[in-house]
Every structure is written in C-alpha cells, then in structure tokens.
XYZ file of C-alpha atoms in Angstrom:
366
model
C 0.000 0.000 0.000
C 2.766 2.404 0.847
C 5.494 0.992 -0.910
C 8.715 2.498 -1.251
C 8.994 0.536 -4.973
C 6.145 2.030 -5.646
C 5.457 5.589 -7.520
C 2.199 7.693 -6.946
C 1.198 8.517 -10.997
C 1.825 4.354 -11.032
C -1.076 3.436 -8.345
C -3.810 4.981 -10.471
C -2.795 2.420 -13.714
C -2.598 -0.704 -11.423
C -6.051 0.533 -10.038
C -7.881 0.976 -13.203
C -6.213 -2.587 -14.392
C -6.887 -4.343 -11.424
C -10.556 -3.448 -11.835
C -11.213 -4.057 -15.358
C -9.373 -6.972 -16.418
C -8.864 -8.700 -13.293
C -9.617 -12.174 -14.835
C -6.845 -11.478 -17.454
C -3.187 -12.308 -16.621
C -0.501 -10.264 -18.542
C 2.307 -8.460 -17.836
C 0.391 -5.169 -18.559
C 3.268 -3.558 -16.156
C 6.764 -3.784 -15.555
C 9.986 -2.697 -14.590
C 13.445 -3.180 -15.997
C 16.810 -2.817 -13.760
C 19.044 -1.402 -16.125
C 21.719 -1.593 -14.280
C 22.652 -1.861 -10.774
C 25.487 0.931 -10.918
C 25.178 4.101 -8.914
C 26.652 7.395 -8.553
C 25.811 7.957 -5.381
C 26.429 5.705 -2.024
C 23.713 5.283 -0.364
C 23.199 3.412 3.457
C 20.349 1.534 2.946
C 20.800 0.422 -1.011
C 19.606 -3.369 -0.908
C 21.662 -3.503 -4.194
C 24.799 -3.363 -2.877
C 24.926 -6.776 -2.911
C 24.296 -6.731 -7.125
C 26.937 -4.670 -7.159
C 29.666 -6.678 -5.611
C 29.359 -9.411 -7.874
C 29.995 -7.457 -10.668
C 27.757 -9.584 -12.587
C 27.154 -8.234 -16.380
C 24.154 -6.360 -17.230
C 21.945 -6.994 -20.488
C 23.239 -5.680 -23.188
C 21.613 -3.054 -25.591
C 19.773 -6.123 -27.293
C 18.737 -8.112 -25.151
C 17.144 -4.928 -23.261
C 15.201 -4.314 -26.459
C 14.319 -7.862 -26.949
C 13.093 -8.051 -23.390
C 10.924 -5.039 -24.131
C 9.964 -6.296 -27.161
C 8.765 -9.707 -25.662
C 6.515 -7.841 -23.113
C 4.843 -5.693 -25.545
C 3.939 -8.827 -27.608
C 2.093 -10.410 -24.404
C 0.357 -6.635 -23.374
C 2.605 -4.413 -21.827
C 1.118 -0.911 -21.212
C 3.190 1.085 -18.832
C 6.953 0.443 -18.452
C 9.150 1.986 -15.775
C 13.236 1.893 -15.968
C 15.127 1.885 -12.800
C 18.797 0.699 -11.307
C 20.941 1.143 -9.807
C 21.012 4.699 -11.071
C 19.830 4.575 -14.904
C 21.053 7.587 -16.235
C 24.731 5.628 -15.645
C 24.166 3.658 -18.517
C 25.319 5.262 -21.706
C 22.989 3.866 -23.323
C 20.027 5.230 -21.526
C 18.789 7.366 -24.435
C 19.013 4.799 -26.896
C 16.742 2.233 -24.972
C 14.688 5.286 -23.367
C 13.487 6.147 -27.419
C 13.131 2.712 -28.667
C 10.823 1.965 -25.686
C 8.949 4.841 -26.297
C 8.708 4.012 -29.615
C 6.746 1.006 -28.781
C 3.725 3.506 -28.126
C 3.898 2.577 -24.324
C 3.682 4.916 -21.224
C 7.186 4.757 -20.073
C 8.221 6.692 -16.646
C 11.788 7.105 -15.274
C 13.283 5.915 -11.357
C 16.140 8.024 -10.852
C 17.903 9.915 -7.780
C 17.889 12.794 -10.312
C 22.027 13.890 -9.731
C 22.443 13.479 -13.210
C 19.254 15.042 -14.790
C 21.603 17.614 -17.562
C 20.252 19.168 -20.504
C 20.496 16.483 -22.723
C 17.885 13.964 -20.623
C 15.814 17.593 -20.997
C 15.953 17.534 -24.167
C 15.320 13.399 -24.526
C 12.069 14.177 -21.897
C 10.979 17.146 -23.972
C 11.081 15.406 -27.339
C 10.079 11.846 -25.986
C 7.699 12.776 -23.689
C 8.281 10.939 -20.036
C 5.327 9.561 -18.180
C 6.495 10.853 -14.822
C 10.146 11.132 -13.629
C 9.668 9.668 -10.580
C 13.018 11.312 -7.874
C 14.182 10.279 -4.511
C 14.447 13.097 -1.986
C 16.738 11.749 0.598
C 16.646 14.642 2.906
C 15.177 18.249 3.446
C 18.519 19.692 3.771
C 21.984 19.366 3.009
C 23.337 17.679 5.679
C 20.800 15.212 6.280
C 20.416 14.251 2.470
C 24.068 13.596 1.938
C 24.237 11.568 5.258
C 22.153 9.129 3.619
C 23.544 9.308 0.416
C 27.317 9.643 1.234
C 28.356 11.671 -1.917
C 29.666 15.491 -0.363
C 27.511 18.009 -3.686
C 24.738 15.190 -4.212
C 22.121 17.381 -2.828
C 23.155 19.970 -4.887
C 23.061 18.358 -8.350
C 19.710 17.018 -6.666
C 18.564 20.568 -6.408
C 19.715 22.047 -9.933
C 18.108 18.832 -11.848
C 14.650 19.739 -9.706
C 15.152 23.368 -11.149
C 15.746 21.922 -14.328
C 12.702 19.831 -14.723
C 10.328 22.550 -12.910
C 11.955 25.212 -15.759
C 11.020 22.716 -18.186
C 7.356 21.401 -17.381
C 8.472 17.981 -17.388
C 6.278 16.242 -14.993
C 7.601 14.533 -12.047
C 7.022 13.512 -8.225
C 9.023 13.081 -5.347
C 9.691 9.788 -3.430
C 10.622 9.704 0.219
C 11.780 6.774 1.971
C 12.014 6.938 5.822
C 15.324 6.146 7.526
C 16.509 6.977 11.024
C 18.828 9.587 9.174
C 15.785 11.495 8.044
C 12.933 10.940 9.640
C 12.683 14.313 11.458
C 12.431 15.892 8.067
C 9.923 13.794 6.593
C 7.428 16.073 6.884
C 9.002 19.339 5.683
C 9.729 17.244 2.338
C 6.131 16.040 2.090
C 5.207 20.108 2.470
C 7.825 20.842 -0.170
C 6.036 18.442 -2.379
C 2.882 20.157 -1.942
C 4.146 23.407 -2.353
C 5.601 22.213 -6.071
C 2.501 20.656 -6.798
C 4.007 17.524 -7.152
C 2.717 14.014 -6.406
C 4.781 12.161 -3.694
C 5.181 9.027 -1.898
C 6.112 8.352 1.831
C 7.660 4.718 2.105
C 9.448 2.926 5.526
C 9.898 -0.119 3.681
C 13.826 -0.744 4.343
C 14.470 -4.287 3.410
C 17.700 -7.009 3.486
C 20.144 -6.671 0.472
C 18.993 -9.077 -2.653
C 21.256 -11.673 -1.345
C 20.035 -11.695 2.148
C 22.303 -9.336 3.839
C 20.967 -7.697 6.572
C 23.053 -4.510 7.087
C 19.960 -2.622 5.679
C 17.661 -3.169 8.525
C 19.916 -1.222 10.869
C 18.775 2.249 9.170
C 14.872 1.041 9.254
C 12.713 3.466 11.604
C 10.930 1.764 14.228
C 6.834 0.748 14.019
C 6.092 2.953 16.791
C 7.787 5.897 15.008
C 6.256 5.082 11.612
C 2.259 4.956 13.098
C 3.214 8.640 14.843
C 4.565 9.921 11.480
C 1.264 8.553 9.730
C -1.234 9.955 12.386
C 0.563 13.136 12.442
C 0.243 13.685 8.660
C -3.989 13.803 8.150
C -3.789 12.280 4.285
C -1.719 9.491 5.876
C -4.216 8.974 8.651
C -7.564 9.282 6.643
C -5.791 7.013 4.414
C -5.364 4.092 6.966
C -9.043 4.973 7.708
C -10.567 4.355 4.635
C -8.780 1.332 4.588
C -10.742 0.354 7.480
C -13.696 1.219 6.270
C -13.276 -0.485 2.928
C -11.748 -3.770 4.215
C -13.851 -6.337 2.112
C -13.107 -4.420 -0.890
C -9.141 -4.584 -0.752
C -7.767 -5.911 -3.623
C -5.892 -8.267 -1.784
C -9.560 -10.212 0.193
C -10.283 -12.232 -2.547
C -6.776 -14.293 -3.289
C -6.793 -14.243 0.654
C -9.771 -15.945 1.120
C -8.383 -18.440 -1.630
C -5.388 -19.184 0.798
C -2.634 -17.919 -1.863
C 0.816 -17.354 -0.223
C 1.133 -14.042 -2.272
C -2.093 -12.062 -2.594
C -1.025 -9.349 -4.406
C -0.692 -8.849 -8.500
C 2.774 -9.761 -8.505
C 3.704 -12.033 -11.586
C -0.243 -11.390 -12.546
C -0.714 -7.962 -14.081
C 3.021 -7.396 -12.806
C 6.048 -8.394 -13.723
C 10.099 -7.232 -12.714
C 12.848 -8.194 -14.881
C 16.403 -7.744 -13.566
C 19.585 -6.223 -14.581
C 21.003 -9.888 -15.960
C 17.670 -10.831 -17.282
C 16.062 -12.195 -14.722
C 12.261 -12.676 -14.302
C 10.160 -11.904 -10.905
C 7.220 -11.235 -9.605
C 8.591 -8.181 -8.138
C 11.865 -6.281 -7.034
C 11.332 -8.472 -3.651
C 10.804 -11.743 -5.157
C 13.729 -12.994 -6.049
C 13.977 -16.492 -4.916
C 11.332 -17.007 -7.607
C 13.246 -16.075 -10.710
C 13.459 -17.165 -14.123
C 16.170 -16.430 -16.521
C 14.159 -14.875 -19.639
C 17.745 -14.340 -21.658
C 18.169 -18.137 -21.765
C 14.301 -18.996 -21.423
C 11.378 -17.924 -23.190
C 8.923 -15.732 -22.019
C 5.937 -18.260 -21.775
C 8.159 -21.005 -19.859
C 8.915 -17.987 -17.389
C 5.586 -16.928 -17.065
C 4.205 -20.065 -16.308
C 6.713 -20.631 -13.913
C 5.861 -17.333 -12.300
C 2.193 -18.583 -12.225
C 3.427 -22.015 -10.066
C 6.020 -20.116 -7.522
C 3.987 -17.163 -6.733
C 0.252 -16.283 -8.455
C -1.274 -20.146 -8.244
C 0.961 -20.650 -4.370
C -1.485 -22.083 -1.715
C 0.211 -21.259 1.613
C -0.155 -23.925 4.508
C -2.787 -24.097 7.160
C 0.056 -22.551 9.144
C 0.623 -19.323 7.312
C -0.523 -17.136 9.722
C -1.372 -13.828 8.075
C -4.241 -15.951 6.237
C -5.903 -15.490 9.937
C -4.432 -12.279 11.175
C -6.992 -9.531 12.092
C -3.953 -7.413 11.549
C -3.869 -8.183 8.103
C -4.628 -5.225 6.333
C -2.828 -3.059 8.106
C 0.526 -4.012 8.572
C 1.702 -3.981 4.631
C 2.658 -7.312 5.139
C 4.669 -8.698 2.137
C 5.252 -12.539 1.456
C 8.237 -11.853 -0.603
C 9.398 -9.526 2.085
C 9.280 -12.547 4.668
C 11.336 -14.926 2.601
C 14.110 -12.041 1.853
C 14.493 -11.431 5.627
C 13.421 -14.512 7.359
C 14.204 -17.187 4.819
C 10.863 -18.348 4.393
C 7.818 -16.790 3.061
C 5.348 -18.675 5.525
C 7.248 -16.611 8.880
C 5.754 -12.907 8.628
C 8.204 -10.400 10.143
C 7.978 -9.161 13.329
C 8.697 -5.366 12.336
C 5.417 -5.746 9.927
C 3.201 -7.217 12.687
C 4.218 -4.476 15.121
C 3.151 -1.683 12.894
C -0.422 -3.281 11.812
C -1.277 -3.957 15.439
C -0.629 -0.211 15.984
C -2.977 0.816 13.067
C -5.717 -2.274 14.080
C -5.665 -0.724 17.954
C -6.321 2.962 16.308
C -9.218 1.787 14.103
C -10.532 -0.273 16.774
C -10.387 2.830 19.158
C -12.439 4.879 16.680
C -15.106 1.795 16.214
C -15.722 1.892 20.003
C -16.520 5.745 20.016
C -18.906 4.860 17.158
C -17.225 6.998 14.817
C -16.389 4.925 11.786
C-alpha cells in the first residue's frame, strides 16, 4: 500500500487494471533494472549486494528484446530503474526505442544526473512521470544518507531543471533513522511544487540476504506517529478500514494464496542480468528470460507465486492485523528465509494501526 517501490502517478494504472481486467493475466506492467550501478552511495541500497558481484548487465539487445517480448504479451506502462539509470550510456538509446513502442514509459532516478540532454530526450520523448528520490530536506541530512559530499546539490539544480522545463515529475521519500525528522518538511515541499509524492518505511535485506539494511529502518512505533501526524496518511489508513472487504488483496486471501497481491499477474520485474520476478522483492522465484522464453517464465511465475497455496500454518491468512501491517510474502522470505514466517517489524506496525481503528469503532465513529 505504501510501498517504497512504488510511484504515486503508477497506483492509479494498477487501479484501473486491477478493476477491469482482473480475470486477465498479462504483464500489462513492468519494470526493468538497467543496471545496478550508482553514482551515489547510499546506506540503505539493498543492491549493494548486485553490485559486488559485478555480474554483467543486459546488453543493448537483449534490453530491447526483453521489451519487445513484453509488448507482444500486453505491456502498457513500463518503468526503468537501477541502480542509477542515467549511468548507462545507453540510456537514451533504450529510453526512445521503448517509447517508440507507443507505451507509457516513466523514469526511477535519484535525479544527480538530470543535464540538458535527458531535458531535451524528456521534452522530445515525452516521459510519463520522472519519478526522484528526496533523501533529505537539507543538506546535511540528504548527503548523510547518500554519502556523496555536492549530491544534494546536483539534486537541487536537476529539480530546477525539470520545474523550468514542465516535465512532470514527483518526489519519493523513503524513511530512515537519518531522516525521519524531516519527513514532513519534504512532504510540504512536495505540496508546495505541486508535485505528487510518496512516503515509504519499507527498508528491506540486500537481494542476497544481507541484513546490514535493517539497521537504518525506523521503528513501528515511530512510523504509526509519522502517519497519524500527517492527516492524508491517517484518513488514508481509515478508509482502509472502512473499505476492508473491498481490498484488492480479500479475494486471493480468502483463496489461501501465499502471495495475494498482482505480482507475476498484471506485474512483472525483470532484472539487470535478465532475470524474471514477480517483483523487485521476489527474487527467490526467478526465471532467466535471456536463456528462457517468455511463456516457460511466465508459467513458472504462475506455479512459484500467483497459483501458491500457503499452509494451514501461514498465519497472516488469519491475522486480524492483516490489512494493516503492509505485510509482504516476498518480504518474509528475503528477511526470514521463508515466506510462511511474517516479520515481526510488519506485525508491530499493523497492530498499531488495528488498535487505532478499533479505538475509533468503540466511540462509534467509523
């Protein structure tokens, strides 16, 4: 729900697919990791650990190829993220031909190397949304995170850059200890661009399990004060109450699946080597679409993660908590080695939200 993979202009297309061709499985979404190369250094990157094994990236054809294969099979919106994407020198190349395709294609970037030329690429290829992390309100705190001395800086002179130019964009925030006291000034500076944002706390182990992440994550307690201090955040988590039956996620709950979300159903993640996943999180589940072919993967998909039964154990399938903790399956396996053992950070934070709308239910007020 708040997910910190997630961009705002990217909930309303999921929305509007979910509810008209629910019983239809494509990959009318995705994202491709260009790369997993960065300019900047941040704490609480999970792909460090992408990075150290210096693994090759796709090339320039087998990017296009993979974008070709999902357009064939229904692709509407495409996003491109890293790593940091604008370190490829191909970016512009792959950005075109993509757009060529006549799909909505959006940009994940920490925005330090947004120059005239990417203007001038966004100006005469149109972006979807350029879709920027804001590490920090100020200077100090945003290169803390980030660990480059003039990255908040280049940050500021690209967000000049696109405002000068009209290209549309939004700001992404994701809570760390490091930042958290400015949280809220950034979501004001948001508003006072005009710009779409997202809020997300969801700090999670490197891709190969390392936990040194986790150690920058801001605690439950701190997270439900942020949200009730914020009144979109908290008459968020209140409609959410109110609208429980209807969540997207009741249905394939109520069927037992271990994953009920649209990962590897209208969803789909394809990694820097050429992997295939149900999402950026799911990447025990993976199937190599470079050496494979896309129906083989996406069947395999369907087994490992959209068709999953979980066991009578799984306890979220019982949870009152369940809708309000942001619980994530894929999460679980990442941190805890198995995708049946929810995560006791998650389970903190939904009883917090379930005591808050049970409060209000007792004053008859919801």
């Amino acid at each position: 729900m708040n997910c910190a993979t997630c961009f705002d202009s990217q909930m309303s297309k999921v929305k509007f697919i979910e509810e008209h061709w629910e019983k239809i499985r494509a990959p009318f979404t995705a994202g491709i990791e260009l790369l997993p190369n960065c300019n900047l250094r941040c704490i609480h990157c999970y792909e460090e650990s992408e990075r150290q094994k210096n693994q090759k990236s796709m090339s320039n054809a087998e990017v296009k190829l993979v974008i070709d294969i999902l357009v064939e099979r229904g692709l509407l919106e495409l996003f491109f993220t890293g790593g940091e994407v604008l370190t490829r020198p191909d970016f512009e190349d792959i950005y075109i031909y993509a757009k060529r395709k006549g799909i909505f294609v959006s940009v994940l970037t920490n925005g330090t190397l947004i120059n005239d030329k990417i203007i001038k690429l966004w100006k005469e290829y149109p972006v979807e949304i350029v879709s920027m992390t804001m590490y920090g309100y100020s200077e100090k705190v945003y290169e803390s995170v980030t660990g480059v001395k003039g990255s908040y800086k280049m940050f500021r002179n690209a967000l000049d850059k696109l405002i000068e130019n009209k290209i549309p964009f939004e700001l992404k925030f994701i809570g760390l200890k490091q930042n958290y006291a400015e949280l809220s000034q950034m979501r004001q500076f948001s508003k006072e661009l005009g710009v779409g944002s997202t809020t997300g706390f969801d700090i999670r182990p490197m891709n190969d399990g390392n936990p040194f992440p986790i150690n920058y994550r801001v605690s439950p307690e701190e997270i439900f004060e942020f949200h009730m201090k914020e009144p979109d955040l908290k008459k968020f988590w209140i409609n959410v109450a109110l609208h429980e039956k209807d969540h997207s996620t009741a249905k394939k709950r109520a069927a037992g699946n271990l994953y009920p979300c649209a990962i590897g159903y209208h969803y789909v993640y394809i990694t820097h080597d050429g992997n295939m996943q149900g999402c950026v999180k799911a990447v025990t589940q993976r199937y190599n679409l470079i050496e494979g072919n896309f129906e083989e993967g996406w069947e395999f998909l369907n087994r490992q993660v959209v068709s999953k039964k979980a066991s009578k154990n799984f306890p979220c399938l019982t949870c009152d908590k369940f809708y309000y903790c942001e619980q994530c399956t894929a999460a679980f396996d990442l941190e805890n080695g198995n995708p049946e053992k929810p995560v006791e950070f998650y389970c903190k934070l939904g009883a917090l939200r379930k005591k808050f709308i049970d409060d209000i239910r007792r004053n008859k007020n919801l």
